[in-house]
Amino acid sequence: MKLNISYCPPNITIWDIWVDHGTSQCFMDTVTTSVITCFILIAGTLQLCMYRKYGTEVSPAHLPTSKLYYLQLFLTIFLPILEVTRFALQATILNDKTIYGYMILSLVMTVVAYPFSIWVIKVERHYQLPSLPPRGHGIVLLVFWSLTFIAENLAFLNLGQQNWWFHLSDQIEMALFVLRYVTCLLIFFLGLKAPGIMQNIDYFSLNDAQRNFARPMN
């Protein structure tokens, strides 16, 4: 492994956006991971503060039990594991076995963003706000998952770029991309389904039970 003190590969800077019929991987990884991570950290923190101030805890008896919820958590953890694996392979096997600054940034951002999103998922599952009945996850998580899926799709802009890995010889990078793409797609659809969130019918049942419990005995 060679640790290069430069942020981008030789002859490329962070400001070189379009290079050789495609976007620079240095620019692409920097922008996408920075935007996604900053969004979930800032917006997610504001949402957590709102839940801490106004949220009420949902009884465990009213929480939906779904294997899809645990699949959702597993896939969210699986993405940072994929990034760590990719980083290790870049340092030992792939390309010129050189680590650049943008790779370290991408790794750190990914390892921070997705575990933080799990925290937001669990808070939305275990607490409810005094507002309309929940119909799924909040806007913060939905935008976060949309951004991650869009970021993976942006890679298709570089089908004709030689420095990317859309070639049969780059089997390892292609396999990692396919795993990331499928994982992001599943997380996106699971996020829309929200298997761990109490749905409308459960919400009204919970309120009816509370009202019946509070009604005085004749």
Short mmCIF file of N, CA and C in Angstrom, two decimals, residues 33-193:
data_model
loop_
_atom_site.label_atom_id
_atom_site.label_comp_id
_atom_site.label_asym_id
_atom_site.label_seq_id
_atom_site.Cartn_x
_atom_site.Cartn_y
_atom_site.Cartn_z
N THR A 33 -20.41 12.13 -1.23
CA THR A 33 -20.32 11.72 0.19
C THR A 33 -20.44 12.91 1.12
N SER A 34 -19.90 14.07 0.72
CA SER A 34 -19.99 15.26 1.58
C SER A 34 -21.42 15.75 1.69
N VAL A 35 -22.12 15.83 0.56
CA VAL A 35 -23.51 16.30 0.58
C VAL A 35 -24.40 15.35 1.38
N ILE A 36 -24.26 14.05 1.13
CA ILE A 36 -25.10 13.07 1.82
C ILE A 36 -24.84 13.08 3.32
N THR A 37 -23.57 13.09 3.71
CA THR A 37 -23.24 13.03 5.13
C THR A 37 -23.63 14.32 5.85
N CYS A 38 -23.33 15.46 5.24
CA CYS A 38 -23.70 16.73 5.88
C CYS A 38 -25.21 16.84 6.04
N PHE A 39 -25.95 16.37 5.04
CA PHE A 39 -27.42 16.44 5.13
C PHE A 39 -27.94 15.61 6.28
N ILE A 40 -27.53 14.34 6.36
CA ILE A 40 -28.09 13.48 7.41
C ILE A 40 -27.64 13.93 8.80
N LEU A 41 -26.43 14.46 8.92
CA LEU A 41 -25.95 14.92 10.22
C LEU A 41 -26.68 16.18 10.68
N ILE A 42 -26.86 17.13 9.77
CA ILE A 42 -27.51 18.39 10.15
C ILE A 42 -29.02 18.20 10.30
N ALA A 43 -29.66 17.69 9.25
CA ALA A 43 -31.12 17.51 9.30
C ALA A 43 -31.51 16.45 10.32
N GLY A 44 -30.71 15.38 10.40
CA GLY A 44 -31.01 14.32 11.36
C GLY A 44 -30.89 14.81 12.79
N THR A 45 -29.88 15.63 13.08
CA THR A 45 -29.72 16.18 14.43
C THR A 45 -30.89 17.07 14.80
N LEU A 46 -31.35 17.90 13.86
CA LEU A 46 -32.52 18.74 14.12
C LEU A 46 -33.76 17.89 14.40
N GLN A 47 -33.91 16.81 13.65
CA GLN A 47 -35.06 15.93 13.87
C GLN A 47 -34.97 15.24 15.22
N LEU A 48 -33.78 14.78 15.60
CA LEU A 48 -33.61 14.14 16.89
C LEU A 48 -33.91 15.10 18.03
N CYS A 49 -33.52 16.36 17.87
CA CYS A 49 -33.83 17.36 18.89
C CYS A 49 -35.34 17.57 19.02
N MET A 50 -36.04 17.54 17.86
CA MET A 50 -37.49 17.69 17.88
C MET A 50 -38.15 16.51 18.60
N TYR A 51 -37.68 15.30 18.32
CA TYR A 51 -38.23 14.12 18.97
C TYR A 51 -37.93 14.14 20.47
N ARG A 52 -36.74 14.63 20.83
CA ARG A 52 -36.39 14.68 22.24
C ARG A 52 -37.26 15.67 23.00
N LYS A 53 -37.65 16.76 22.33
CA LYS A 53 -38.43 17.80 23.00
C LYS A 53 -39.92 17.48 23.01
N TYR A 54 -40.42 16.95 21.90
CA TYR A 54 -41.87 16.78 21.77
C TYR A 54 -42.32 15.32 21.69
N GLY A 55 -41.41 14.40 21.47
CA GLY A 55 -41.82 13.02 21.23
C GLY A 55 -42.24 12.29 22.49
N THR A 56 -43.15 11.34 22.30
CA THR A 56 -43.57 10.45 23.39
C THR A 56 -43.25 9.02 22.99
N GLU A 57 -42.83 8.23 23.95
CA GLU A 57 -42.39 6.88 23.66
C GLU A 57 -43.58 5.97 23.35
N VAL A 58 -43.39 5.12 22.36
CA VAL A 58 -44.41 4.14 21.98
C VAL A 58 -44.17 2.86 22.79
N SER A 59 -45.24 2.32 23.31
CA SER A 59 -45.11 1.08 24.07
C SER A 59 -44.58 -0.05 23.18
N PRO A 60 -43.65 -0.85 23.68
CA PRO A 60 -43.12 -1.97 22.88
C PRO A 60 -44.21 -2.90 22.38
N ALA A 61 -45.33 -2.97 23.08
CA ALA A 61 -46.42 -3.86 22.67
C ALA A 61 -47.06 -3.40 21.37
N HIS A 62 -46.92 -2.11 21.04
CA HIS A 62 -47.54 -1.58 19.83
C HIS A 62 -46.57 -1.44 18.67
N LEU A 63 -45.33 -1.85 18.87
CA LEU A 63 -44.36 -1.77 17.79
C LEU A 63 -44.55 -2.94 16.82
N PRO A 64 -44.55 -2.68 15.52
CA PRO A 64 -44.71 -3.77 14.55
C PRO A 64 -43.50 -4.70 14.57
N THR A 65 -43.77 -5.98 14.50
CA THR A 65 -42.69 -6.96 14.43
C THR A 65 -42.59 -7.43 12.98
N SER A 66 -41.49 -7.06 12.35
CA SER A 66 -41.31 -7.39 10.93
C SER A 66 -39.85 -7.74 10.67
N LYS A 67 -39.66 -8.83 9.94
CA LYS A 67 -38.31 -9.21 9.55
C LYS A 67 -37.72 -8.21 8.57
N LEU A 68 -38.57 -7.50 7.83
CA LEU A 68 -38.08 -6.50 6.89
C LEU A 68 -37.40 -5.34 7.62
N TYR A 69 -37.87 -5.06 8.84
CA TYR A 69 -37.23 -4.00 9.63
C TYR A 69 -35.79 -4.36 9.96
N TYR A 70 -35.58 -5.61 10.35
CA TYR A 70 -34.21 -6.05 10.68
C TYR A 70 -33.36 -6.15 9.41
N LEU A 71 -33.99 -6.47 8.29
CA LEU A 71 -33.27 -6.45 7.02
C LEU A 71 -32.84 -5.03 6.68
N GLN A 72 -33.72 -4.08 6.95
CA GLN A 72 -33.41 -2.67 6.71
C GLN A 72 -32.19 -2.23 7.53
N LEU A 73 -32.15 -2.62 8.80
CA LEU A 73 -31.00 -2.27 9.65
C LEU A 73 -29.73 -2.96 9.16
N PHE A 74 -29.86 -4.23 8.77
CA PHE A 74 -28.69 -4.98 8.30
C PHE A 74 -28.10 -4.34 7.04
N LEU A 75 -28.96 -3.98 6.09
CA LEU A 75 -28.47 -3.38 4.85
C LEU A 75 -27.82 -2.03 5.11
N THR A 76 -28.36 -1.29 6.08
CA THR A 76 -27.78 0.02 6.40
C THR A 76 -26.39 -0.13 7.00
N ILE A 77 -26.16 -1.20 7.74
CA ILE A 77 -24.82 -1.47 8.28
C ILE A 77 -23.92 -2.07 7.20
N PHE A 78 -24.54 -2.80 6.27
CA PHE A 78 -23.77 -3.48 5.23
C PHE A 78 -23.05 -2.50 4.30
N LEU A 79 -23.65 -1.34 4.05
CA LEU A 79 -23.04 -0.35 3.15
C LEU A 79 -21.69 0.16 3.68
N PRO A 80 -21.58 0.55 4.95
CA PRO A 80 -20.25 0.93 5.46
C PRO A 80 -19.24 -0.22 5.42
N ILE A 81 -19.73 -1.45 5.64
CA ILE A 81 -18.83 -2.60 5.56
C ILE A 81 -18.28 -2.74 4.13
N LEU A 82 -19.15 -2.53 3.15
CA LEU A 82 -18.71 -2.56 1.75
C LEU A 82 -17.66 -1.49 1.48
N GLU A 83 -17.86 -0.31 2.06
CA GLU A 83 -16.91 0.79 1.83
C GLU A 83 -15.56 0.49 2.47
N VAL A 84 -15.58 -0.10 3.66
CA VAL A 84 -14.32 -0.49 4.31
C VAL A 84 -13.62 -1.56 3.48
N THR A 85 -14.39 -2.52 2.96
CA THR A 85 -13.82 -3.56 2.10
C THR A 85 -13.20 -2.98 0.85
N ARG A 86 -13.91 -2.05 0.23
CA ARG A 86 -13.39 -1.40 -0.98
C ARG A 86 -12.11 -0.63 -0.68
N PHE A 87 -12.09 0.05 0.45
CA PHE A 87 -10.89 0.83 0.83
C PHE A 87 -9.69 -0.10 1.02
N ALA A 88 -9.92 -1.25 1.68
CA ALA A 88 -8.84 -2.21 1.90
C ALA A 88 -8.34 -2.79 0.58
N LEU A 89 -9.26 -3.06 -0.34
CA LEU A 89 -8.86 -3.60 -1.65
C LEU A 89 -8.12 -2.55 -2.48
N GLN A 90 -8.53 -1.28 -2.36
CA GLN A 90 -7.83 -0.22 -3.08
C GLN A 90 -6.39 -0.08 -2.57
N ALA A 91 -6.19 -0.39 -1.29
CA ALA A 91 -4.85 -0.26 -0.72
C ALA A 91 -3.97 -1.46 -1.02
N THR A 92 -4.57 -2.58 -1.40
CA THR A 92 -3.77 -3.81 -1.53
C THR A 92 -3.80 -4.45 -2.92
N ILE A 93 -4.91 -4.31 -3.64
CA ILE A 93 -5.07 -5.06 -4.89
C ILE A 93 -5.41 -4.17 -6.08
N LEU A 94 -6.36 -3.26 -5.90
CA LEU A 94 -6.93 -2.54 -7.04
C LEU A 94 -6.02 -1.43 -7.54
N ASN A 95 -6.08 -1.22 -8.85
CA ASN A 95 -5.40 -0.12 -9.53
C ASN A 95 -3.93 -0.05 -9.16
N ASP A 96 -3.45 1.13 -8.72
CA ASP A 96 -2.03 1.28 -8.41
C ASP A 96 -1.73 1.10 -6.92
N LYS A 97 -2.71 0.54 -6.18
CA LYS A 97 -2.53 0.26 -4.75
C LYS A 97 -2.14 1.51 -3.96
N THR A 98 -2.70 2.65 -4.36
CA THR A 98 -2.39 3.92 -3.72
C THR A 98 -3.64 4.52 -3.09
N ILE A 99 -3.49 5.03 -1.87
CA ILE A 99 -4.60 5.66 -1.17
C ILE A 99 -4.46 7.17 -1.30
N TYR A 100 -5.51 7.81 -1.82
CA TYR A 100 -5.53 9.26 -1.95
C TYR A 100 -6.47 9.87 -0.90
N GLY A 101 -6.38 11.16 -0.76
CA GLY A 101 -7.16 11.84 0.27
C GLY A 101 -8.66 11.68 0.11
N TYR A 102 -9.14 11.72 -1.13
CA TYR A 102 -10.59 11.62 -1.34
C TYR A 102 -11.13 10.25 -0.94
N MET A 103 -10.28 9.21 -1.02
CA MET A 103 -10.70 7.88 -0.58
C MET A 103 -10.90 7.83 0.92
N ILE A 104 -9.99 8.48 1.65
CA ILE A 104 -10.10 8.53 3.11
C ILE A 104 -11.35 9.31 3.51
N LEU A 105 -11.58 10.45 2.85
CA LEU A 105 -12.77 11.25 3.14
C LEU A 105 -14.04 10.45 2.90
N SER A 106 -14.10 9.75 1.76
CA SER A 106 -15.27 8.96 1.42
C SER A 106 -15.51 7.87 2.46
N LEU A 107 -14.44 7.22 2.90
CA LEU A 107 -14.57 6.17 3.90
C LEU A 107 -15.10 6.73 5.22
N VAL A 108 -14.51 7.82 5.69
CA VAL A 108 -14.92 8.40 6.97
C VAL A 108 -16.37 8.87 6.92
N MET A 109 -16.73 9.54 5.83
CA MET A 109 -18.10 10.05 5.69
C MET A 109 -19.11 8.91 5.69
N THR A 110 -18.82 7.85 4.97
CA THR A 110 -19.74 6.72 4.88
C THR A 110 -19.89 6.01 6.21
N VAL A 111 -18.77 5.82 6.90
CA VAL A 111 -18.79 5.12 8.19
C VAL A 111 -19.55 5.93 9.23
N VAL A 112 -19.59 7.26 9.07
CA VAL A 112 -20.32 8.12 10.01
C VAL A 112 -21.79 8.21 9.65
N ALA A 113 -22.11 8.38 8.36
CA ALA A 113 -23.47 8.71 7.94
C ALA A 113 -24.46 7.58 8.18
N TYR A 114 -24.11 6.36 7.80
CA TYR A 114 -25.10 5.28 7.85
C TYR A 114 -25.42 4.81 9.27
N PRO A 115 -24.43 4.65 10.15
CA PRO A 115 -24.80 4.36 11.55
C PRO A 115 -25.63 5.46 12.18
N PHE A 116 -25.36 6.71 11.81
CA PHE A 116 -26.17 7.82 12.33
C PHE A 116 -27.61 7.71 11.83
N SER A 117 -27.77 7.28 10.57
CA SER A 117 -29.13 7.12 10.05
C SER A 117 -29.89 6.02 10.79
N ILE A 118 -29.18 5.01 11.27
CA ILE A 118 -29.83 3.96 12.06
C ILE A 118 -30.38 4.55 13.35
N TRP A 119 -29.65 5.46 13.95
CA TRP A 119 -30.13 6.14 15.16
C TRP A 119 -31.45 6.85 14.87
N VAL A 120 -31.52 7.56 13.73
CA VAL A 120 -32.75 8.26 13.37
C VAL A 120 -33.88 7.26 13.11
N ILE A 121 -33.57 6.15 12.45
CA ILE A 121 -34.58 5.11 12.20
C ILE A 121 -35.16 4.59 13.50
N LYS A 122 -34.31 4.30 14.46
CA LYS A 122 -34.77 3.73 15.73
C LYS A 122 -35.57 4.74 16.54
N VAL A 123 -35.19 6.01 16.47
CA VAL A 123 -35.97 7.04 17.18
C VAL A 123 -37.36 7.17 16.55
N GLU A 124 -37.43 7.16 15.22
CA GLU A 124 -38.74 7.23 14.57
C GLU A 124 -39.60 6.02 14.89
N ARG A 125 -38.97 4.90 15.13
CA ARG A 125 -39.71 3.68 15.45
C ARG A 125 -40.25 3.72 16.88
N HIS A 126 -39.47 4.20 17.81
CA HIS A 126 -39.81 4.09 19.22
C HIS A 126 -40.50 5.32 19.79
N TYR A 127 -40.56 6.42 19.01
CA TYR A 127 -41.20 7.64 19.51
C TYR A 127 -42.15 8.19 18.45
N GLN A 128 -43.14 8.94 18.91
CA GLN A 128 -44.08 9.57 17.99
C GLN A 128 -44.26 11.03 18.41
N LEU A 129 -44.49 11.87 17.40
CA LEU A 129 -44.70 13.29 17.64
C LEU A 129 -46.19 13.58 17.77
N PRO A 130 -46.56 14.63 18.51
CA PRO A 130 -47.98 14.98 18.67
C PRO A 130 -48.50 15.69 17.42
N SER A 131 -48.58 14.94 16.33
CA SER A 131 -49.03 15.52 15.06
C SER A 131 -49.92 14.50 14.36
N LEU A 132 -49.94 14.54 13.05
CA LEU A 132 -50.73 13.58 12.28
C LEU A 132 -50.20 12.17 12.47
N PRO A 133 -51.04 11.15 12.30
CA PRO A 133 -50.58 9.77 12.43
C PRO A 133 -49.44 9.47 11.46
N PRO A 134 -48.45 8.72 11.88
CA PRO A 134 -47.32 8.41 10.99
C PRO A 134 -47.74 7.52 9.83
N ARG A 135 -47.24 7.81 8.65
CA ARG A 135 -47.51 6.98 7.48
C ARG A 135 -46.23 6.36 6.95
N GLY A 136 -45.16 6.55 7.64
CA GLY A 136 -43.87 6.01 7.21
C GLY A 136 -42.75 6.81 7.84
N HIS A 137 -41.60 6.73 7.26
CA HIS A 137 -40.45 7.47 7.76
C HIS A 137 -40.59 8.95 7.44
N GLY A 138 -39.85 9.77 8.20
CA GLY A 138 -39.88 11.21 8.00
C GLY A 138 -39.14 11.64 6.75
N ILE A 139 -39.29 12.91 6.43
CA ILE A 139 -38.72 13.45 5.20
C ILE A 139 -37.20 13.40 5.22
N VAL A 140 -36.58 13.50 6.39
CA VAL A 140 -35.12 13.50 6.48
C VAL A 140 -34.54 12.18 5.97
N LEU A 141 -35.07 11.06 6.46
CA LEU A 141 -34.58 9.76 6.03
C LEU A 141 -34.91 9.49 4.56
N LEU A 142 -36.08 9.91 4.13
CA LEU A 142 -36.47 9.68 2.74
C LEU A 142 -35.55 10.43 1.78
N VAL A 143 -35.21 11.66 2.13
CA VAL A 143 -34.28 12.43 1.28
C VAL A 143 -32.89 11.80 1.34
N PHE A 144 -32.47 11.36 2.51
CA PHE A 144 -31.16 10.72 2.67
C PHE A 144 -31.05 9.48 1.78
N TRP A 145 -32.03 8.62 1.83
CA TRP A 145 -32.01 7.41 0.99
C TRP A 145 -32.10 7.75 -0.48
N SER A 146 -32.86 8.78 -0.82
CA SER A 146 -32.94 9.20 -2.23
C SER A 146 -31.59 9.70 -2.72
N LEU A 147 -30.90 10.47 -1.89
CA LEU A 147 -29.58 10.99 -2.28
C LEU A 147 -28.57 9.86 -2.47
N THR A 148 -28.61 8.87 -1.60
CA THR A 148 -27.66 7.76 -1.74
C THR A 148 -27.92 6.97 -3.02
N PHE A 149 -29.19 6.78 -3.36
CA PHE A 149 -29.52 6.04 -4.58
C PHE A 149 -29.18 6.85 -5.82
N ILE A 150 -29.42 8.16 -5.76
CA ILE A 150 -29.06 9.03 -6.89
C ILE A 150 -27.55 9.03 -7.09
N ALA A 151 -26.80 9.05 -5.98
CA ALA A 151 -25.33 9.06 -6.08
C ALA A 151 -24.81 7.82 -6.79
N GLU A 152 -25.41 6.67 -6.51
CA GLU A 152 -24.98 5.45 -7.20
C GLU A 152 -25.33 5.50 -8.68
N ASN A 153 -26.47 6.10 -9.01
CA ASN A 153 -26.87 6.19 -10.41
C ASN A 153 -26.00 7.16 -11.20
N LEU A 154 -25.42 8.14 -10.52
CA LEU A 154 -24.55 9.10 -11.20
C LEU A 154 -23.32 8.43 -11.80
N ALA A 155 -22.97 7.26 -11.26
CA ALA A 155 -21.81 6.54 -11.80
C ALA A 155 -22.01 6.17 -13.26
N PHE A 156 -23.26 6.04 -13.71
CA PHE A 156 -23.51 5.66 -15.10
C PHE A 156 -23.15 6.77 -16.08
N LEU A 157 -22.91 7.98 -15.56
CA LEU A 157 -22.43 9.05 -16.43
C LEU A 157 -21.04 8.76 -16.98
N ASN A 158 -20.35 7.80 -16.35
CA ASN A 158 -18.95 7.56 -16.68
C ASN A 158 -18.73 6.24 -17.41
N LEU A 159 -19.74 5.79 -18.14
CA LEU A 159 -19.60 4.52 -18.87
C LEU A 159 -18.47 4.56 -19.89
N GLY A 160 -18.20 5.75 -20.44
CA GLY A 160 -17.15 5.84 -21.43
C GLY A 160 -15.83 6.35 -20.89
N GLN A 161 -15.73 6.49 -19.58
CA GLN A 161 -14.51 7.04 -18.97
C GLN A 161 -13.53 5.93 -18.65
N GLN A 162 -12.29 6.08 -19.10
CA GLN A 162 -11.29 5.02 -18.95
C GLN A 162 -10.84 4.84 -17.51
N ASN A 163 -10.88 5.90 -16.71
CA ASN A 163 -10.36 5.81 -15.35
C ASN A 163 -11.35 5.19 -14.37
N TRP A 164 -12.60 4.99 -14.81
CA TRP A 164 -13.55 4.29 -13.97
C TRP A 164 -13.45 2.80 -14.26
N TRP A 165 -14.39 2.02 -13.79
CA TRP A 165 -14.19 0.57 -13.78
C TRP A 165 -15.30 -0.18 -14.50
N PHE A 166 -15.84 0.42 -15.56
CA PHE A 166 -16.89 -0.25 -16.32
C PHE A 166 -16.25 -1.11 -17.42
N HIS A 167 -15.37 -1.99 -17.05
CA HIS A 167 -14.70 -2.88 -17.99
C HIS A 167 -14.67 -4.29 -17.40
N LEU A 168 -14.62 -5.27 -18.26
CA LEU A 168 -14.64 -6.66 -17.79
C LEU A 168 -13.42 -6.98 -16.94
N SER A 169 -12.32 -6.26 -17.17
CA SER A 169 -11.11 -6.53 -16.39
C SER A 169 -11.23 -6.05 -14.95
N ASP A 170 -12.16 -5.12 -14.69
CA ASP A 170 -12.34 -4.59 -13.35
C ASP A 170 -13.46 -5.33 -12.62
N GLN A 171 -13.31 -6.62 -12.51
CA GLN A 171 -14.39 -7.46 -11.97
C GLN A 171 -14.66 -7.16 -10.49
N ILE A 172 -13.62 -6.91 -9.71
CA ILE A 172 -13.80 -6.68 -8.28
C ILE A 172 -14.55 -5.37 -8.05
N GLU A 173 -14.10 -4.29 -8.72
CA GLU A 173 -14.78 -3.00 -8.56
C GLU A 173 -16.22 -3.08 -9.06
N MET A 174 -16.44 -3.78 -10.17
CA MET A 174 -17.80 -3.91 -10.69
C MET A 174 -18.68 -4.68 -9.73
N ALA A 175 -18.14 -5.74 -9.12
CA ALA A 175 -18.90 -6.53 -8.15
C ALA A 175 -19.27 -5.67 -6.94
N LEU A 176 -18.34 -4.86 -6.46
CA LEU A 176 -18.62 -3.97 -5.33
C LEU A 176 -19.68 -2.95 -5.70
N PHE A 177 -19.62 -2.43 -6.93
CA PHE A 177 -20.62 -1.46 -7.37
C PHE A 177 -22.00 -2.10 -7.43
N VAL A 178 -22.09 -3.31 -7.98
CA VAL A 178 -23.38 -3.99 -8.06
C VAL A 178 -23.95 -4.23 -6.66
N LEU A 179 -23.10 -4.64 -5.73
CA LEU A 179 -23.55 -4.85 -4.35
C LEU A 179 -24.05 -3.55 -3.74
N ARG A 180 -23.31 -2.45 -3.95
CA ARG A 180 -23.73 -1.15 -3.42
C ARG A 180 -25.04 -0.71 -4.04
N TYR A 181 -25.15 -0.89 -5.36
CA TYR A 181 -26.34 -0.43 -6.07
C TYR A 181 -27.58 -1.19 -5.59
N VAL A 182 -27.47 -2.51 -5.53
CA VAL A 182 -28.62 -3.33 -5.09
C VAL A 182 -28.97 -3.02 -3.65
N THR A 183 -27.96 -2.82 -2.81
CA THR A 183 -28.21 -2.51 -1.40
C THR A 183 -28.92 -1.17 -1.25
N CYS A 184 -28.45 -0.14 -1.98
CA CYS A 184 -29.09 1.17 -1.93
C CYS A 184 -30.52 1.11 -2.45
N LEU A 185 -30.74 0.31 -3.50
CA LEU A 185 -32.09 0.16 -4.05
C LEU A 185 -33.02 -0.49 -3.03
N LEU A 186 -32.56 -1.55 -2.38
CA LEU A 186 -33.38 -2.22 -1.37
C LEU A 186 -33.66 -1.31 -0.19
N ILE A 187 -32.65 -0.57 0.25
CA ILE A 187 -32.84 0.36 1.37
C ILE A 187 -33.87 1.42 1.00
N PHE A 188 -33.82 1.89 -0.23
CA PHE A 188 -34.77 2.91 -0.68
C PHE A 188 -36.20 2.39 -0.64
N PHE A 189 -36.42 1.18 -1.17
CA PHE A 189 -37.77 0.63 -1.19
C PHE A 189 -38.24 0.25 0.22
N LEU A 190 -37.33 -0.26 1.04
CA LEU A 190 -37.69 -0.56 2.43
C LEU A 190 -38.01 0.72 3.18
N GLY A 191 -37.30 1.79 2.85
CA GLY A 191 -37.59 3.07 3.49
C GLY A 191 -38.98 3.57 3.14
N LEU A 192 -39.41 3.35 1.89
CA LEU A 192 -40.77 3.74 1.50
C LEU A 192 -41.81 2.87 2.20
N LYS A 193 -41.50 1.61 2.38
CA LYS A 193 -42.43 0.69 3.04
C LYS A 193 -42.47 0.92 4.54
#
